[in-house]
Short mmCIF file of C-alpha atoms in Angstrom, two decimals:
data_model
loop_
_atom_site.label_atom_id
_atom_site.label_comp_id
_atom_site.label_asym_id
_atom_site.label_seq_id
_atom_site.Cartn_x
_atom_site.Cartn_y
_atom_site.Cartn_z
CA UNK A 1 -73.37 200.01 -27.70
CA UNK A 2 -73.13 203.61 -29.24
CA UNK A 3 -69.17 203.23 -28.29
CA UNK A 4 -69.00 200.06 -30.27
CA UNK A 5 -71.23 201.57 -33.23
CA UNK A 6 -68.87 204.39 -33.64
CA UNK A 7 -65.80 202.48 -33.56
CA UNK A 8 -66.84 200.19 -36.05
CA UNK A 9 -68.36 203.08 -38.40
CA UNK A 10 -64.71 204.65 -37.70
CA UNK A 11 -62.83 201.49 -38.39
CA UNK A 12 -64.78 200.88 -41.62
CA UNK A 13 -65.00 204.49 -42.72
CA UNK A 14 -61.01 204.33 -41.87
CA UNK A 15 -60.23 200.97 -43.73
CA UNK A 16 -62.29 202.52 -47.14
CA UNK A 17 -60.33 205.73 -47.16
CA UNK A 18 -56.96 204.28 -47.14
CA UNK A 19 -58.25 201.51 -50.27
CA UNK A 20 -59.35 204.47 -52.11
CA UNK A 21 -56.40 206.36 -51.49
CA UNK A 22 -53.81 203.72 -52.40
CA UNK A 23 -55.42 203.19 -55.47
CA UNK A 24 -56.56 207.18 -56.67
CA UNK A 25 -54.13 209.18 -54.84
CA UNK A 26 -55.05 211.63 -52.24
CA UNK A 27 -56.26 214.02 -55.12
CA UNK A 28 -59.38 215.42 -55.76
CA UNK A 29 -61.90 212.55 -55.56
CA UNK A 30 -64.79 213.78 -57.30
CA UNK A 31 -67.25 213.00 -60.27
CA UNK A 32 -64.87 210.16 -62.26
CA UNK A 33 -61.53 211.40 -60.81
CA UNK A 34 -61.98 208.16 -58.26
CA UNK A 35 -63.69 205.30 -57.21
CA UNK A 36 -64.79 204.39 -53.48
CA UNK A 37 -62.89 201.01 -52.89
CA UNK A 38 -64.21 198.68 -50.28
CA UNK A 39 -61.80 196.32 -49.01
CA UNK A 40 -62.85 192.73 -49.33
CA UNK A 41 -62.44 192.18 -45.46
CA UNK A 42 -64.24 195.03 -44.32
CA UNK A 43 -66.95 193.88 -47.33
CA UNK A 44 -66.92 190.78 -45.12
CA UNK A 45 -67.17 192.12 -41.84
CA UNK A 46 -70.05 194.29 -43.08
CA UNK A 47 -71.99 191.88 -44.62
CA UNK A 48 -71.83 189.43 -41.07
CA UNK A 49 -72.73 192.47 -38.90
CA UNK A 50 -75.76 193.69 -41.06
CA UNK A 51 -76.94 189.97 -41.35
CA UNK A 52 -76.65 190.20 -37.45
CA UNK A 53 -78.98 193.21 -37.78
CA UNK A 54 -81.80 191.45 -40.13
CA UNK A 55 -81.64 188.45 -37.75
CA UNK A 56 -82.27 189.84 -34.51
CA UNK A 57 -83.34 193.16 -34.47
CA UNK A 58 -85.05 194.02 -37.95
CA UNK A 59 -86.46 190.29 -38.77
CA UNK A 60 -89.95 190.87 -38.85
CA UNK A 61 -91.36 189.14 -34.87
CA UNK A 62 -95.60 189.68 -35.93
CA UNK A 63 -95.94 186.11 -35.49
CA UNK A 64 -94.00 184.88 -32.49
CA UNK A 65 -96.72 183.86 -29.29
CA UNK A 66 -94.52 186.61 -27.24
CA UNK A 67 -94.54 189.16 -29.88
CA UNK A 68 -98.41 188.75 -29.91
CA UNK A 69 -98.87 188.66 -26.06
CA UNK A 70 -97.06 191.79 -25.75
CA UNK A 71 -98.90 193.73 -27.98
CA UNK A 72 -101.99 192.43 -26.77
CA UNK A 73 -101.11 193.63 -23.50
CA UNK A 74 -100.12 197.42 -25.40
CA UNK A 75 -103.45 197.57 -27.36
CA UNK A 76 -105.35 197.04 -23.86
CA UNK A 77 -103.07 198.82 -21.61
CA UNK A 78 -103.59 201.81 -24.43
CA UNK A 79 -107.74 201.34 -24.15
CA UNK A 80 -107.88 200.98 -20.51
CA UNK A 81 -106.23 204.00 -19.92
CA UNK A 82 -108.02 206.06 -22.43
CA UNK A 83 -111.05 204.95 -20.69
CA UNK A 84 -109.78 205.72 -17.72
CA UNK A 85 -107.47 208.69 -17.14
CA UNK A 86 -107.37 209.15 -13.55
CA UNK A 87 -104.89 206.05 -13.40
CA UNK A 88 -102.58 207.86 -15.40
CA UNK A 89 -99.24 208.72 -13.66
CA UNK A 90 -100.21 212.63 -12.05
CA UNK A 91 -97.69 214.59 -14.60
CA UNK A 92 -99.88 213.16 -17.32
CA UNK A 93 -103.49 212.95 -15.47
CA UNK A 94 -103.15 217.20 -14.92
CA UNK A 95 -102.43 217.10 -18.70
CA UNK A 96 -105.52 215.08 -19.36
CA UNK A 97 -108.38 217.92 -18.82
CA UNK A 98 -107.01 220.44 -21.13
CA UNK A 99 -105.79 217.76 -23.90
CA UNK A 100 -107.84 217.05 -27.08
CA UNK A 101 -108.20 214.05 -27.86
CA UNK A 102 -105.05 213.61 -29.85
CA UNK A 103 -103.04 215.04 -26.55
CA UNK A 104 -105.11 212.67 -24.59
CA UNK A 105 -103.97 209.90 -27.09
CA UNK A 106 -100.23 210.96 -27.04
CA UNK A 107 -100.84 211.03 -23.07
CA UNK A 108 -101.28 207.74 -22.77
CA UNK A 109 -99.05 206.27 -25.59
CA UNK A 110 -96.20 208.17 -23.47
CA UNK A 111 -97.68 206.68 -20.25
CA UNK A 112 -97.48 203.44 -21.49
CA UNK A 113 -94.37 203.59 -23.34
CA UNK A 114 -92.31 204.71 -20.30
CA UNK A 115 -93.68 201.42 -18.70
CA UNK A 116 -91.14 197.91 -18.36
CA UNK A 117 -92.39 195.39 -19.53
CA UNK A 118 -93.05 194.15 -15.86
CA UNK A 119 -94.77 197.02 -14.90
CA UNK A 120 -97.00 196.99 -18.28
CA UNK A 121 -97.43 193.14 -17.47
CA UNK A 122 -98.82 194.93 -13.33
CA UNK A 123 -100.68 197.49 -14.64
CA UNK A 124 -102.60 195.49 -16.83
CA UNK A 125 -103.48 193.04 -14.56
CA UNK A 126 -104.68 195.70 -11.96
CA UNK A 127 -106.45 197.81 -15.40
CA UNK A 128 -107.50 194.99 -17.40
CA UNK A 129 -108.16 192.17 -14.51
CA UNK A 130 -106.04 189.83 -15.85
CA UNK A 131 -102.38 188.63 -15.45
CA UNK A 132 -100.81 187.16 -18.31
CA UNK A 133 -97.78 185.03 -18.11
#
């Protein structure tokens, strides 16, 4: 993914500089010497991958049942632990003693976080007594 990423910010970057160049020169491109020129097909290819983006990874999921069962399993995952430190994974558990309780908070919101969302979905039903499916 980070390959991809960079070759398209390279491509596009790429495509942008030669526009600007066959229309300004390859000058001094500063203050109103120049104008950035966007090609109309990278314009288009931009526009489809950032509507990609909003879709499916910054469209707003607050109100989808597995959005909400998930972060219902978070929140008590999150309590569970702070009321009960000793099921912490050891690295963090030694922490737990000399933590205040911000450290203690950040403990477990790193013990959790490093969890899949099977194991969240185990370790809440062993923590909370229920499994959720």
């Amino acid at each position: 993914m980070k390959d991809l990423t960079s070759d398209l910010i390279g491509r596009f970057v790429s495509a942008v500089c030669q526009a600007t160049w066959a229309q300004s020169g390859h000058g001094k491109l500063v203050r109103y010497n120049g104008n950035v020129v966007v090609p109309p097909e990278t314009f288009a290819e931009i526009t489809v991958l950032k509507g990609i983006a909003v879709a499916y990874v910054m469209a707003p999921r607050e109100h989808e049942p597995h959005y909400v069962e998930q972060r219902a399993i978070i929140f008590d995952l999150v309590e569970a632990l702070l009321d009960n430190p000793a099921e912490l994974e050891p690295h963090l558990a030694e922490l737990w003693a000399s933590s205040d309780k911000d450290a203690r908070l950040r403990l477990v919101i790193d013990q959790v976080a490093s969890l899949t969302d099977l194991s969240a979905r185990q370790w809440h039903a062993h923590l909370c007594g229920m499994l959720r499916h």
